[in-house]
PDB file of N, CA and C in Angstrom:
ATOM      1  N   MET A   1     161.244 -80.653  14.828  1.00 74.00           N
ATOM      2  CA  MET A   1     160.200 -80.257  13.877  1.00 74.00           C
ATOM      3  C   MET A   1     159.850 -78.797  14.079  1.00 74.00           C
ATOM      4  N   ARG A   2     159.633 -78.374  15.431  1.00 83.00           N
ATOM      5  CA  ARG A   2     159.211 -76.984  15.611  1.00 83.00           C
ATOM      6  C   ARG A   2     160.349 -76.025  15.227  1.00 83.00           C
ATOM      7  N   SER A   3     161.569 -76.391  15.318  1.00 89.00           N
ATOM      8  CA  SER A   3     162.677 -75.446  14.963  1.00 89.00           C
ATOM      9  C   SER A   3     162.579 -75.216  13.418  1.00 89.00           C
ATOM     10  N   PHE A   4     162.195 -76.213  12.647  1.00 91.00           N
ATOM     11  CA  PHE A   4     161.964 -75.969  11.269  1.00 91.00           C
ATOM     12  C   PHE A   4     160.855 -75.033  11.024  1.00 91.00           C
ATOM     13  N   LEU A   5     159.730 -75.121  11.779  1.00 91.00           N
ATOM     14  CA  LEU A   5     158.635 -74.162  11.632  1.00 91.00           C
ATOM     15  C   LEU A   5     158.946 -72.780  12.086  1.00 91.00           C
ATOM     16  N   VAL A   6     159.782 -72.674  13.096  1.00 91.00           N
ATOM     17  CA  VAL A   6     160.215 -71.301  13.537  1.00 91.00           C
ATOM     18  C   VAL A   6     161.167 -70.727  12.506  1.00 91.00           C
ATOM     19  N   TYR A   7     162.046 -71.501  11.905  1.00 91.00           N
ATOM     20  CA  TYR A   7     162.889 -71.009  10.853  1.00 91.00           C
ATOM     21  C   TYR A   7     162.175 -70.582   9.672  1.00 91.00           C
ATOM     22  N   SER A   8     161.161 -71.340   9.278  1.00 91.00           N
ATOM     23  CA  SER A   8     160.333 -71.018   8.092  1.00 91.00           C
ATOM     24  C   SER A   8     159.566 -69.780   8.297  1.00 91.00           C
ATOM     25  N   ALA A   9     158.966 -69.620   9.513  1.00 90.00           N
ATOM     26  CA  ALA A   9     158.235 -68.391   9.826  1.00 90.00           C
ATOM     27  C   ALA A   9     159.119 -67.154   9.998  1.00 90.00           C
ATOM     28  N   GLY A  10     160.379 -67.438  10.424  1.00 90.00           N
ATOM     29  CA  GLY A  10     161.331 -66.354  10.513  1.00 90.00           C
ATOM     30  C   GLY A  10     161.732 -65.783   9.177  1.00 90.00           C
ATOM     31  N   ILE A  11     161.653 -66.514   8.215  1.00 90.00           N
ATOM     32  CA  ILE A  11     161.992 -66.012   6.772  1.00 90.00           C
ATOM     33  C   ILE A  11     160.961 -64.969   6.481  1.00 90.00           C
ATOM     34  N   ARG A  12     159.631 -65.179   6.839  1.00 88.00           N
ATOM     35  CA  ARG A  12     158.600 -64.274   6.469  1.00 88.00           C
ATOM     36  C   ARG A  12     158.598 -62.982   7.384  1.00 88.00           C
ATOM     37  N   ILE A  13     158.790 -63.167   8.616  1.00 87.00           N
ATOM     38  CA  ILE A  13     158.861 -62.017   9.527  1.00 87.00           C
ATOM     39  C   ILE A  13     160.276 -62.017  10.148  1.00 87.00           C
ATOM     40  N   GLN A  14     161.123 -61.003   9.737  1.00 87.00           N
ATOM     41  CA  GLN A  14     162.522 -60.963  10.023  1.00 87.00           C
ATOM     42  C   GLN A  14     162.775 -60.667  11.474  1.00 87.00           C
ATOM     43  N   ASN A  15     161.983 -59.847  12.056  1.00 88.00           N
ATOM     44  CA  ASN A  15     162.221 -59.409  13.541  1.00 88.00           C
ATOM     45  C   ASN A  15     161.704 -60.519  14.434  1.00 88.00           C
ATOM     46  N   ARG A  16     162.647 -61.122  15.176  1.00 91.00           N
ATOM     47  CA  ARG A  16     162.248 -62.328  15.927  1.00 91.00           C
ATOM     48  C   ARG A  16     161.264 -61.995  17.139  1.00 91.00           C
ATOM     49  N   PHE A  17     161.398 -60.754  17.642  1.00 91.00           N
ATOM     50  CA  PHE A  17     160.449 -60.365  18.697  1.00 91.00           C
ATOM     51  C   PHE A  17     159.060 -60.136  18.112  1.00 91.00           C
ATOM     52  N   LEU A  18     158.950 -59.585  16.949  1.00 88.00           N
ATOM     53  CA  LEU A  18     157.694 -59.421  16.312  1.00 88.00           C
ATOM     54  C   LEU A  18     157.086 -60.769  15.967  1.00 88.00           C
ATOM     55  N   LEU A  19     157.919 -61.735  15.544  1.00 90.00           N
ATOM     56  CA  LEU A  19     157.454 -63.039  15.288  1.00 90.00           C
ATOM     57  C   LEU A  19     156.910 -63.671  16.483  1.00 90.00           C
ATOM     58  N   ALA A  20     157.571 -63.571  17.634  1.00 91.00           N
ATOM     59  CA  ALA A  20     157.146 -64.142  18.824  1.00 91.00           C
ATOM     60  C   ALA A  20     155.787 -63.534  19.352  1.00 91.00           C
ATOM     61  N   THR A  21     155.682 -62.206  19.115  1.00 90.00           N
ATOM     62  CA  THR A  21     154.428 -61.525  19.524  1.00 90.00           C
ATOM     63  C   THR A  21     153.295 -61.978  18.673  1.00 90.00           C
ATOM     64  N   VAL A  22     153.533 -62.031  17.366  1.00 88.00           N
ATOM     65  CA  VAL A  22     152.464 -62.442  16.464  1.00 88.00           C
ATOM     66  C   VAL A  22     152.033 -63.883  16.808  1.00 88.00           C
ATOM     67  N   THR A  23     153.007 -64.747  17.032  1.00 90.00           N
ATOM     68  CA  THR A  23     152.714 -66.100  17.237  1.00 90.00           C
ATOM     69  C   THR A  23     151.925 -66.332  18.561  1.00 90.00           C
ATOM     70  N   MET A  24     152.382 -65.577  19.594  1.00 91.00           N
ATOM     71  CA  MET A  24     151.600 -65.720  20.914  1.00 91.00           C
ATOM     72  C   MET A  24     150.227 -65.188  20.823  1.00 91.00           C
ATOM     73  N   ARG A  25     150.042 -64.084  20.190  1.00 90.00           N
ATOM     74  CA  ARG A  25     148.638 -63.563  20.053  1.00 90.00           C
ATOM     75  C   ARG A  25     147.792 -64.421  19.258  1.00 90.00           C
ATOM     76  N   ALA A  26     148.279 -65.012  18.189  1.00 90.00           N
ATOM     77  CA  ALA A  26     147.498 -65.896  17.367  1.00 90.00           C
ATOM     78  C   ALA A  26     147.159 -67.164  18.116  1.00 90.00           C
ATOM     79  N   VAL A  27     148.082 -67.683  18.893  1.00 91.00           N
ATOM     80  CA  VAL A  27     147.885 -68.944  19.621  1.00 91.00           C
ATOM     81  C   VAL A  27     146.789 -68.705  20.708  1.00 91.00           C
ATOM     82  N   ARG A  28     146.876 -67.510  21.325  1.00 91.00           N
ATOM     83  CA  ARG A  28     145.846 -67.226  22.356  1.00 91.00           C
ATOM     84  C   ARG A  28     144.507 -67.098  21.720  1.00 91.00           C
ATOM     85  N   ARG A  29     144.362 -66.502  20.603  1.00 90.00           N
ATOM     86  CA  ARG A  29     143.021 -66.359  19.991  1.00 90.00           C
ATOM     87  C   ARG A  29     142.482 -67.647  19.324  1.00 90.00           C
ATOM     88  N   LEU A  30     143.409 -68.487  18.800  1.00 88.00           N
ATOM     89  CA  LEU A  30     142.962 -69.680  18.059  1.00 88.00           C
ATOM     90  C   LEU A  30     142.911 -70.883  18.939  1.00 88.00           C
ATOM     91  N   HIS A  31     143.425 -70.848  20.133  1.00 90.00           N
ATOM     92  CA  HIS A  31     143.509 -72.077  20.920  1.00 90.00           C
ATOM     93  C   HIS A  31     142.181 -72.566  21.429  1.00 90.00           C
ATOM     94  N   ILE A  32     141.842 -73.841  21.271  1.00 90.00           N
ATOM     95  CA  ILE A  32     140.702 -74.486  21.793  1.00 90.00           C
ATOM     96  C   ILE A  32     141.132 -75.353  22.939  1.00 90.00           C
ATOM     97  N   THR A  33     140.428 -75.336  24.094  1.00 89.00           N
ATOM     98  CA  THR A  33     140.881 -76.007  25.288  1.00 89.00           C
ATOM     99  C   THR A  33     140.936 -77.557  25.083  1.00 89.00           C
ATOM    100  N   ALA A  34     140.208 -78.070  24.091  1.00 91.00           N
ATOM    101  CA  ALA A  34     140.198 -79.479  23.869  1.00 91.00           C
ATOM    102  C   ALA A  34     141.452 -79.968  23.192  1.00 91.00           C
ATOM    103  N   THR A  35     142.169 -79.078  22.616  1.00 90.00           N
ATOM    104  CA  THR A  35     143.421 -79.496  21.890  1.00 90.00           C
ATOM    105  C   THR A  35     144.690 -79.092  22.687  1.00 90.00           C
ATOM    106  N   ARG A  36     145.821 -79.654  22.296  1.00 94.00           N
ATOM    107  CA  ARG A  36     147.056 -79.358  23.027  1.00 94.00           C
ATOM    108  C   ARG A  36     147.554 -77.987  22.453  1.00 94.00           C
ATOM    109  N   THR A  37     148.176 -77.241  23.399  1.00 93.00           N
ATOM    110  CA  THR A  37     148.731 -75.860  23.067  1.00 93.00           C
ATOM    111  C   THR A  37     149.762 -76.020  22.010  1.00 93.00           C
ATOM    112  N   GLU A  38     150.573 -77.106  22.109  1.00 93.00           N
ATOM    113  CA  GLU A  38     151.705 -77.313  21.166  1.00 93.00           C
ATOM    114  C   GLU A  38     151.190 -77.444  19.742  1.00 93.00           C
ATOM    115  N   ASP A  39     150.027 -78.107  19.572  1.00 93.00           N
ATOM    116  CA  ASP A  39     149.489 -78.287  18.233  1.00 93.00           C
ATOM    117  C   ASP A  39     149.003 -76.958  17.616  1.00 93.00           C
ATOM    118  N   THR A  40     148.417 -76.167  18.445  1.00 93.00           N
ATOM    119  CA  THR A  40     147.958 -74.815  18.025  1.00 93.00           C
ATOM    120  C   THR A  40     149.163 -73.980  17.697  1.00 93.00           C
ATOM    121  N   ALA A  41     150.233 -74.009  18.445  1.00 93.00           N
ATOM    122  CA  ALA A  41     151.405 -73.282  18.132  1.00 93.00           C
ATOM    123  C   ALA A  41     152.040 -73.699  16.865  1.00 93.00           C
ATOM    124  N   ASN A  42     152.092 -75.019  16.604  1.00 93.00           N
ATOM    125  CA  ASN A  42     152.598 -75.497  15.312  1.00 93.00           C
ATOM    126  C   ASN A  42     151.735 -75.083  14.192  1.00 93.00           C
ATOM    127  N   ARG A  43     150.479 -75.037  14.345  1.00 93.00           N
ATOM    128  CA  ARG A  43     149.575 -74.661  13.230  1.00 93.00           C
ATOM    129  C   ARG A  43     149.747 -73.227  12.951  1.00 93.00           C
ATOM    130  N   VAL A  44     149.894 -72.387  13.983  1.00 92.00           N
ATOM    131  CA  VAL A  44     150.119 -70.894  13.764  1.00 92.00           C
ATOM    132  C   VAL A  44     151.392 -70.650  13.060  1.00 92.00           C
ATOM    133  N   LEU A  45     152.486 -71.405  13.476  1.00 92.00           N
ATOM    134  CA  LEU A  45     153.782 -71.181  12.851  1.00 92.00           C
ATOM    135  C   LEU A  45     153.741 -71.639  11.371  1.00 92.00           C
ATOM    136  N   THR A  46     152.968 -72.689  11.043  1.00 92.00           N
ATOM    137  CA  THR A  46     152.772 -73.089   9.695  1.00 92.00           C
ATOM    138  C   THR A  46     152.105 -72.039   8.895  1.00 92.00           C
ATOM    139  N   GLU A  47     151.063 -71.417   9.488  1.00 91.00           N
ATOM    140  CA  GLU A  47     150.292 -70.433   8.719  1.00 91.00           C
ATOM    141  C   GLU A  47     151.198 -69.141   8.663  1.00 91.00           C
ATOM    142  N   VAL A  48     151.960 -68.882   9.573  1.00 89.00           N
ATOM    143  CA  VAL A  48     152.860 -67.607   9.368  1.00 89.00           C
ATOM    144  C   VAL A  48     153.899 -67.935   8.248  1.00 89.00           C
ATOM    145  N   ALA A  49     154.377 -69.130   8.173  1.00 91.00           N
ATOM    146  CA  ALA A  49     155.401 -69.448   7.163  1.00 91.00           C
ATOM    147  C   ALA A  49     154.749 -69.509   5.822  1.00 91.00           C
ATOM    148  N   SER A  50     153.452 -69.786   5.723  1.00 90.00           N
ATOM    149  CA  SER A  50     152.755 -69.712   4.423  1.00 90.00           C
ATOM    150  C   SER A  50     152.331 -68.332   4.021  1.00 90.00           C
ATOM    151  N   GLY A  51     152.467 -67.364   4.929  1.00 84.00           N
ATOM    152  CA  GLY A  51     152.204 -65.987   4.603  1.00 84.00           C
ATOM    153  C   GLY A  51     150.782 -65.494   5.033  1.00 84.00           C
ATOM    154  N   LYS A  52     150.136 -66.166   5.957  1.00 78.00           N
ATOM    155  CA  LYS A  52     148.776 -65.776   6.353  1.00 78.00           C
ATOM    156  C   LYS A  52     148.808 -64.597   7.239  1.00 78.00           C
ATOM    157  N   TYR A  53     149.718 -64.450   8.208  1.00 69.00           N
ATOM    158  CA  TYR A  53     149.736 -63.342   9.150  1.00 69.00           C
ATOM    159  C   TYR A  53     150.801 -62.293   8.785  1.00 69.00           C
ATOM    160  N   LEU A  54     150.855 -61.860   7.583  1.00 64.00           N
ATOM    161  CA  LEU A  54     151.863 -60.933   7.217  1.00 64.00           C
ATOM    162  C   LEU A  54     151.438 -59.456   7.263  1.00 64.00           C
ATOM    163  N   GLU A  55     150.228 -59.192   7.644  1.00 67.00           N
ATOM    164  CA  GLU A  55     149.754 -57.831   7.796  1.00 67.00           C
ATOM    165  C   GLU A  55     150.077 -57.225   9.108  1.00 67.00           C
ATOM    166  N   VAL A  56     151.338 -57.395   9.552  1.00 59.00           N
ATOM    167  CA  VAL A  56     151.748 -56.884  10.804  1.00 59.00           C
ATOM    168  C   VAL A  56     152.833 -55.861  10.655  1.00 59.00           C
ATOM    169  N   GLY A  57     152.971 -55.056  11.575  1.00 63.00           N
ATOM    170  CA  GLY A  57     154.120 -54.012  11.531  1.00 63.00           C
ATOM    171  C   GLY A  57     154.353 -53.435  12.955  1.00 63.00           C
ATOM    172  N   LEU A  58     155.514 -52.859  12.983  1.00 64.00           N
ATOM    173  CA  LEU A  58     155.855 -52.220  14.244  1.00 64.00           C
ATOM    174  C   LEU A  58     155.023 -51.017  14.575  1.00 64.00           C
ATOM    175  N   PRO A  59     154.606 -50.792  15.872  1.00 71.00           N
ATOM    176  CA  PRO A  59     153.830 -49.652  16.146  1.00 71.00           C
ATOM    177  C   PRO A  59     154.575 -48.333  16.063  1.00 71.00           C
ATOM    178  N   GLU A  60     153.917 -47.243  15.919  1.00 82.00           N
ATOM    179  CA  GLU A  60     154.621 -45.986  15.841  1.00 82.00           C
ATOM    180  C   GLU A  60     155.082 -45.605  17.220  1.00 82.00           C
ATOM    181  N   LEU A  61     156.312 -45.192  17.324  1.00 81.00           N
ATOM    182  CA  LEU A  61     156.855 -44.782  18.644  1.00 81.00           C
ATOM    183  C   LEU A  61     156.828 -43.339  18.830  1.00 81.00           C
ATOM    184  N   LYS A  62     156.290 -42.883  20.058  1.00 86.00           N
ATOM    185  CA  LYS A  62     156.357 -41.503  20.341  1.00 86.00           C
ATOM    186  C   LYS A  62     157.773 -41.051  20.759  1.00 86.00           C
ATOM    187  N   PRO A  63     158.159 -39.780  20.487  1.00 88.00           N
ATOM    188  CA  PRO A  63     159.509 -39.403  20.885  1.00 88.00           C
ATOM    189  C   PRO A  63     159.443 -39.328  22.440  1.00 88.00           C
ATOM    190  N   LEU A  64     160.634 -39.673  22.972  1.00 84.00           N
ATOM    191  CA  LEU A  64     160.828 -39.593  24.429  1.00 84.00           C
ATOM    192  C   LEU A  64     160.946 -38.253  24.946  1.00 84.00           C
ATOM    193  N   GLN A  65     160.461 -38.004  26.170  1.00 86.00           N
ATOM    194  CA  GLN A  65     160.581 -36.752  26.843  1.00 86.00           C
ATOM    195  C   GLN A  65     162.009 -36.550  27.333  1.00 86.00           C
ATOM    196  N   PRO A  66     162.603 -35.396  27.115  1.00 85.00           N
ATOM    197  CA  PRO A  66     163.983 -35.181  27.670  1.00 85.00           C
ATOM    198  C   PRO A  66     163.979 -35.215  29.221  1.00 85.00           C
ATOM    199  N   ILE A  67     165.011 -35.744  29.787  1.00 81.00           N
ATOM    200  CA  ILE A  67     165.117 -35.860  31.203  1.00 81.00           C
ATOM    201  C   ILE A  67     165.980 -34.707  31.735  1.00 81.00           C
ATOM    202  N   ASP A  68     165.362 -33.899  32.675  1.00 80.00           N
ATOM    203  CA  ASP A  68     166.174 -32.843  33.281  1.00 80.00           C
ATOM    204  C   ASP A  68     166.725 -33.380  34.578  1.00 80.00           C
ATOM    205  N   ILE A  69     168.051 -33.361  34.666  1.00 75.00           N
ATOM    206  CA  ILE A  69     168.763 -33.876  35.872  1.00 75.00           C
ATOM    207  C   ILE A  69     168.993 -32.657  36.812  1.00 75.00           C
ATOM    208  N   PRO A  70     168.366 -32.662  37.928  1.00 72.00           N
ATOM    209  CA  PRO A  70     168.612 -31.586  38.877  1.00 72.00           C
ATOM    210  C   PRO A  70     169.966 -31.634  39.484  1.00 72.00           C
ATOM    211  N   LEU A  71     170.619 -30.533  39.572  1.00 71.00           N
ATOM    212  CA  LEU A  71     171.974 -30.554  40.253  1.00 71.00           C
ATOM    213  C   LEU A  71     171.770 -30.068  41.683  1.00 71.00           C
ATOM    214  N   THR A  72     172.046 -30.913  42.624  1.00 75.00           N
ATOM    215  CA  THR A  72     171.902 -30.562  44.052  1.00 75.00           C
ATOM    216  C   THR A  72     173.176 -29.940  44.611  1.00 75.00           C
ATOM    217  N   ALA A  73     174.294 -30.352  44.074  1.00 68.00           N
ATOM    218  CA  ALA A  73     175.588 -29.800  44.513  1.00 68.00           C
ATOM    219  C   ALA A  73     176.407 -29.514  43.216  1.00 68.00           C
ATOM    220  N   PRO A  74     177.092 -28.369  43.215  1.00 66.00           N
ATOM    221  CA  PRO A  74     177.931 -28.047  42.072  1.00 66.00           C
ATOM    222  C   PRO A  74     179.060 -29.048  41.969  1.00 66.00           C
ATOM    223  N   ALA A  75     179.436 -29.317  40.736  1.00 64.00           N
ATOM    224  CA  ALA A  75     180.600 -30.198  40.447  1.00 64.00           C
ATOM    225  C   ALA A  75     181.833 -29.562  40.802  1.00 64.00           C
ATOM    226  N   ALA A  76     182.840 -30.184  41.532  1.00 63.00           N
ATOM    227  CA  ALA A  76     184.025 -29.489  41.846  1.00 63.00           C
ATOM    228  C   ALA A  76     185.107 -29.857  40.952  1.00 63.00           C
TER     229      ALA A  76
END
């Protein structure tokens, strides 16, 4: 059952790592201790598949600093 939910949610959010991040964050925020975590995860995946959590995007990446490799001995 959950594999179908993951597949349905994966159609909406193509990047699987972004899908996992969105799902984990939503489960953490929506989980109530009186319910099972599995039920909360299933509900979040259902809501992602229906298009509720689609206002997500990848963060802006800063350019990496160039690495200066010090030469301690000249190459022979």
